[in-house]
PDB file of C-alpha atoms in Angstrom:
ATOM      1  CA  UNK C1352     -98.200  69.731  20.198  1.00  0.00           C
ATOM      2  CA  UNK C1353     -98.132  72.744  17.891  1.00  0.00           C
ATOM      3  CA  UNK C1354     -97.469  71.871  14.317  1.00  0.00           C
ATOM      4  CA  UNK C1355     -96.788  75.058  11.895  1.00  0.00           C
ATOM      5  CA  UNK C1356     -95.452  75.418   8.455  1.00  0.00           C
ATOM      6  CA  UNK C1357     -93.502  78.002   7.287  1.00  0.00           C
ATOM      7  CA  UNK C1358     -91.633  78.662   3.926  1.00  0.00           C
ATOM      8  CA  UNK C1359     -89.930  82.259   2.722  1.00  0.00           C
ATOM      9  CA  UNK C1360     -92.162  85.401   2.260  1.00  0.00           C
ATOM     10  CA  UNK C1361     -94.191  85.219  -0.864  1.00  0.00           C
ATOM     11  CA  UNK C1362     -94.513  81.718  -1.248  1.00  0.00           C
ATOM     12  CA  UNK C1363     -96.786  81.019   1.479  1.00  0.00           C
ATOM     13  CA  UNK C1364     -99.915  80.599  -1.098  1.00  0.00           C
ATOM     14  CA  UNK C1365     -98.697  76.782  -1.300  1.00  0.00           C
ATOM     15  CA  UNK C1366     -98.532  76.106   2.245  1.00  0.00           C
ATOM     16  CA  UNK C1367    -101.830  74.982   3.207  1.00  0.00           C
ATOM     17  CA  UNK C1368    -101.702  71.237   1.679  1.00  0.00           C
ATOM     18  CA  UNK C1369     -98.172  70.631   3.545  1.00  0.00           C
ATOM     19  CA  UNK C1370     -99.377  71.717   6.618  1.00  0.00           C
ATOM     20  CA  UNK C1371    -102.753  69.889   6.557  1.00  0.00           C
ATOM     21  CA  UNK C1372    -100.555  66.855   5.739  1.00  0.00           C
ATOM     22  CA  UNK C1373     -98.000  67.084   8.552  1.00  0.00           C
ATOM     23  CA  UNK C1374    -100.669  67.689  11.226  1.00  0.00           C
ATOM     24  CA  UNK C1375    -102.122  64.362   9.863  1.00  0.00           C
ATOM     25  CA  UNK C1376     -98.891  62.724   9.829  1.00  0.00           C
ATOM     26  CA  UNK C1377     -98.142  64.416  13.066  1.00  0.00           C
ATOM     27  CA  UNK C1378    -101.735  62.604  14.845  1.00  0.00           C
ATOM     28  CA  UNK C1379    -101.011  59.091  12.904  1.00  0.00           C
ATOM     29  CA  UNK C1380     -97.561  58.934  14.434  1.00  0.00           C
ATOM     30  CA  UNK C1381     -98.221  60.250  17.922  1.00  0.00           C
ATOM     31  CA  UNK C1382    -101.155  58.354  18.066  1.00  0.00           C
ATOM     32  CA  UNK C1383     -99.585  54.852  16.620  1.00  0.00           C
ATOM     33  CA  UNK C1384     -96.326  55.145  18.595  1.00  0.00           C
ATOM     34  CA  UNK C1385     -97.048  58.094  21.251  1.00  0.00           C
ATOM     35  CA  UNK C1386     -99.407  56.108  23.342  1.00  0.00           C
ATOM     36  CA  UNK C1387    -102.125  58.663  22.076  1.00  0.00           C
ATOM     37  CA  UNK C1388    -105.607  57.324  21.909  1.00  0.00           C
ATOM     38  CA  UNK C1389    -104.527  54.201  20.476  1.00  0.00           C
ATOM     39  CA  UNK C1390    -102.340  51.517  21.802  1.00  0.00           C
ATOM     40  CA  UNK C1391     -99.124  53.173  21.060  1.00  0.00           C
ATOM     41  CA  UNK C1392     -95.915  51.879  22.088  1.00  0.00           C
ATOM     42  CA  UNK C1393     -95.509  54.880  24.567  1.00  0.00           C
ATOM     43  CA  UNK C1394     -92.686  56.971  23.037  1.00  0.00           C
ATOM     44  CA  UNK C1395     -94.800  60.581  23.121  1.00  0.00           C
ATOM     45  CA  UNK C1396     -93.097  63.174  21.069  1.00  0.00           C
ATOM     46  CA  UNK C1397     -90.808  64.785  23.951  1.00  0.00           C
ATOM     47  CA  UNK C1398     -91.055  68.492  22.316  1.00  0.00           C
ATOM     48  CA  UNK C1399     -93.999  71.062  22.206  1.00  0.00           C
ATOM     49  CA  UNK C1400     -94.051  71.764  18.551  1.00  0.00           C
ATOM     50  CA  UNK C1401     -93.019  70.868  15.233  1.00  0.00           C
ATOM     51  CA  UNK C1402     -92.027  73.009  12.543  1.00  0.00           C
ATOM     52  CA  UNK C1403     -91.747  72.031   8.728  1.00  0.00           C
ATOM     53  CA  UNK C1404     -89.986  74.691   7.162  1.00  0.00           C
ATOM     54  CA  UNK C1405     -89.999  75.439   3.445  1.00  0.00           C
ATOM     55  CA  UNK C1406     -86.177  76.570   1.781  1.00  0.00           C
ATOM     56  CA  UNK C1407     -84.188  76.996  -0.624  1.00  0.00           C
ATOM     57  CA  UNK C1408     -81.504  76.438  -1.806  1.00  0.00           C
ATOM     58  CA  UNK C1409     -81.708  72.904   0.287  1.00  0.00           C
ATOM     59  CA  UNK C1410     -79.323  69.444  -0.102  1.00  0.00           C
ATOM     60  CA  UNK C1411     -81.455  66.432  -0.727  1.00  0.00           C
ATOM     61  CA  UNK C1412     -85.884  66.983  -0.461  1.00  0.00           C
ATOM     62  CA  UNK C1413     -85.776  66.787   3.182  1.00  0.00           C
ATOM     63  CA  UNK C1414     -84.327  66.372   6.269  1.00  0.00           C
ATOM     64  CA  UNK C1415     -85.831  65.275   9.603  1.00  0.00           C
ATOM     65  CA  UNK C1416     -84.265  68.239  12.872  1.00  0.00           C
ATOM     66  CA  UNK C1417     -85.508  67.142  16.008  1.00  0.00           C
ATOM     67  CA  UNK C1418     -88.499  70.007  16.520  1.00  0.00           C
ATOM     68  CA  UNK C1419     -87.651  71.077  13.177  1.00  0.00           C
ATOM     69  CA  UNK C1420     -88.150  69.491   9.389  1.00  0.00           C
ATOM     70  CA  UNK C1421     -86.540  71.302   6.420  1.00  0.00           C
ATOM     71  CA  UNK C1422     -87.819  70.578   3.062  1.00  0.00           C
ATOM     72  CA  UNK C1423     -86.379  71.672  -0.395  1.00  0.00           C
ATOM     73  CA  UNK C1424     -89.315  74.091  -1.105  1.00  0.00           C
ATOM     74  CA  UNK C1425     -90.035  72.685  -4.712  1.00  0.00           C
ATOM     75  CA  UNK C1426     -91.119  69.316  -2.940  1.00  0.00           C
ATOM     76  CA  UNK C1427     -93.294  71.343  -0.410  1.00  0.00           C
ATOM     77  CA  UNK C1428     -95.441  73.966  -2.091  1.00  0.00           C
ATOM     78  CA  UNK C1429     -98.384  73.053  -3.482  1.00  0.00           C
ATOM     79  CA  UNK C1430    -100.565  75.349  -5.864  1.00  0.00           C
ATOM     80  CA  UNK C1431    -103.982  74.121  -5.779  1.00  0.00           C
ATOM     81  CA  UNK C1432    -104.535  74.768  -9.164  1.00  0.00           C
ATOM     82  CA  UNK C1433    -101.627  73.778 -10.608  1.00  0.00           C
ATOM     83  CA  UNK C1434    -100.656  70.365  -8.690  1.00  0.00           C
ATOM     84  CA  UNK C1435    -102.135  67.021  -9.750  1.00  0.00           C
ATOM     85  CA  UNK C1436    -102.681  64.064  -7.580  1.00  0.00           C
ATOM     86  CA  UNK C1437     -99.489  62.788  -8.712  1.00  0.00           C
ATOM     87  CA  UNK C1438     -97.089  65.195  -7.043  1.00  0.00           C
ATOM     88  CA  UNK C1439     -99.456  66.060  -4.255  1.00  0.00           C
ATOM     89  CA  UNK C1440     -99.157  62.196  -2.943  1.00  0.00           C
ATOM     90  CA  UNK C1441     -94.897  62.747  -3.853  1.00  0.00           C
ATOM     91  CA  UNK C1442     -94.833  65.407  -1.235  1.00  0.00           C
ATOM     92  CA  UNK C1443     -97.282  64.051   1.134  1.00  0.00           C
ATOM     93  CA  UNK C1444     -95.383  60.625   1.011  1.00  0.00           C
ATOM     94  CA  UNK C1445     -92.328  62.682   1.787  1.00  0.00           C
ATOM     95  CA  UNK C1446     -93.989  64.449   4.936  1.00  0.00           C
ATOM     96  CA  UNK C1447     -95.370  61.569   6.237  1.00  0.00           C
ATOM     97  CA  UNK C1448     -91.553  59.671   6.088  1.00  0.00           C
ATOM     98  CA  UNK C1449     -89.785  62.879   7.915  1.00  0.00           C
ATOM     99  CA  UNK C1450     -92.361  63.319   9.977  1.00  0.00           C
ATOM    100  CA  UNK C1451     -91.743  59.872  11.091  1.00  0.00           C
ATOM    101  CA  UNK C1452     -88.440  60.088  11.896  1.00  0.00           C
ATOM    102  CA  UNK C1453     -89.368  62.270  14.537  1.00  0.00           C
ATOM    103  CA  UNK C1454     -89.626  58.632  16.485  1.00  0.00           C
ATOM    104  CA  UNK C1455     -87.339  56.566  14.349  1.00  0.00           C
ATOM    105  CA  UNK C1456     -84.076  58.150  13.805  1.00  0.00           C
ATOM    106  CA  UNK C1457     -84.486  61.249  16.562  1.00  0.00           C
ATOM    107  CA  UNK C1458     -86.262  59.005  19.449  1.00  0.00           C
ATOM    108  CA  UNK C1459     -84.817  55.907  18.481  1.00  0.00           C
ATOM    109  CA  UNK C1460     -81.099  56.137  16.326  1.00  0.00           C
ATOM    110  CA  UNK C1461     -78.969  53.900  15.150  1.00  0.00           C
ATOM    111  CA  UNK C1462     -75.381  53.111  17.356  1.00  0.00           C
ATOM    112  CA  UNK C1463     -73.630  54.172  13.938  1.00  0.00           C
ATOM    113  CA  UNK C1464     -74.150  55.457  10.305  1.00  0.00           C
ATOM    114  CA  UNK C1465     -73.326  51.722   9.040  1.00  0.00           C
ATOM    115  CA  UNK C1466     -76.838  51.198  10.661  1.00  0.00           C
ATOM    116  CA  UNK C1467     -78.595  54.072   8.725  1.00  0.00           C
ATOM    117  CA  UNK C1468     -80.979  51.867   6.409  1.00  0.00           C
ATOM    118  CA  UNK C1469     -82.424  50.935   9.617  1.00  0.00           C
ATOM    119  CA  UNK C1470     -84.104  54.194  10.045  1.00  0.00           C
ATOM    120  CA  UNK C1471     -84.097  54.952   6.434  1.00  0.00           C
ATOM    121  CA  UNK C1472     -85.754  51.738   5.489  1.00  0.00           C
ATOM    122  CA  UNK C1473     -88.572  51.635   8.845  1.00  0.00           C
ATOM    123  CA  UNK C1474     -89.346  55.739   7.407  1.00  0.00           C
ATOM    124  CA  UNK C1475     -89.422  54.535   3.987  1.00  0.00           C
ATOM    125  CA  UNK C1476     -92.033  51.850   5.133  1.00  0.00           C
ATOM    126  CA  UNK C1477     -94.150  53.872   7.347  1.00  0.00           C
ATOM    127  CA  UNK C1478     -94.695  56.815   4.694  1.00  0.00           C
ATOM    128  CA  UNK C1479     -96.995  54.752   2.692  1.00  0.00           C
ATOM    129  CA  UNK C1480     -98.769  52.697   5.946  1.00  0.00           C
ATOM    130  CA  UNK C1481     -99.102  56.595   7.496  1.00  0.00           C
ATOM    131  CA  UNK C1482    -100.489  57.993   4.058  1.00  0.00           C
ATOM    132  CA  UNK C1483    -102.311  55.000   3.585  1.00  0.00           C
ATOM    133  CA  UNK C1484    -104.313  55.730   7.378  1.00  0.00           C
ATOM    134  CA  UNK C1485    -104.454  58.921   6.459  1.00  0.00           C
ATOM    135  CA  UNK C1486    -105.762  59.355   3.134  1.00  0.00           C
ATOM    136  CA  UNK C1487    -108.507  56.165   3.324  1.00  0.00           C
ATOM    137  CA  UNK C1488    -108.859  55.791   7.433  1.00  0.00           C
ATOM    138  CA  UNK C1489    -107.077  52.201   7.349  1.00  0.00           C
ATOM    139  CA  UNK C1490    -103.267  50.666   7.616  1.00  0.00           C
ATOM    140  CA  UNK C1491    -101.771  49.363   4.621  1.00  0.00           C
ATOM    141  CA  UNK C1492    -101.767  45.601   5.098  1.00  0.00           C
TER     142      UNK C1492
END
């Protein structure tokens, strides 16, 4: 699967550390719930590519398009120099839980909007067990 990032012409100086981050996210997820290499539930991401798209003006931080995630592109650009720890784990955290609604809430949605924590509150979980894998090779316990 071909993951790319993309934000408006000029700003693309802050797009390496979003990228790097969903391609991560992208491997943790297929791999956890894909049926990658590890013993995934077998729900493989049905599209050939995922794009995370920098823009502005943008409602909410992010939002999860099947094939497609749109971020507000204050919470996606990151300067090396001028980005701290801090706000670099904000934004990953935020990757990692749109990136994971590629299974839960595009693959797997809930019957109505009454049910929307469901997939809100399963994304909201798996952002930190997904950064967690990623950033120190373990799952949050």
């Amino acid at each position: 699967v071909d993951v790319t990032a993309w934000m408006p012409h000029g700003r693309g100086s802050g797009l390496r550390f979003a990228h790097e981050v969903g391609m991560s996210a992208f491997g943790y997820f297929e791999n956890t719930f894909g049926g990658g290499l590890g013993d995934g539930c077998g729900v493989p991401y049905a599209l050939s590519k995922l794009d995370l798209l920098g823009i502005k003006p943008h409602r909410g931080i992010g939002l999860e398009n099947f094939g497609c995630i749109t971020f507000d592109i204050d919470f996606f650009s990151v300067s090396d120099l001028m980005t701290g720890w801090s706000r670099r784990r904000r934004i990953s955290r935020l990757i990692c839980h749109e990136v994971s609604h590629m299974w839960f809430g595009d693959c797997l949605t809930p019957h109505t909007f009454d049910e929307l924590f469901l997939k809100e509150g399963v994304a909201r979980y798996l952002e930190f067990v997904a950064l967690d894998d990623i950033l120190f090779g373990s799952p949050a316990s």
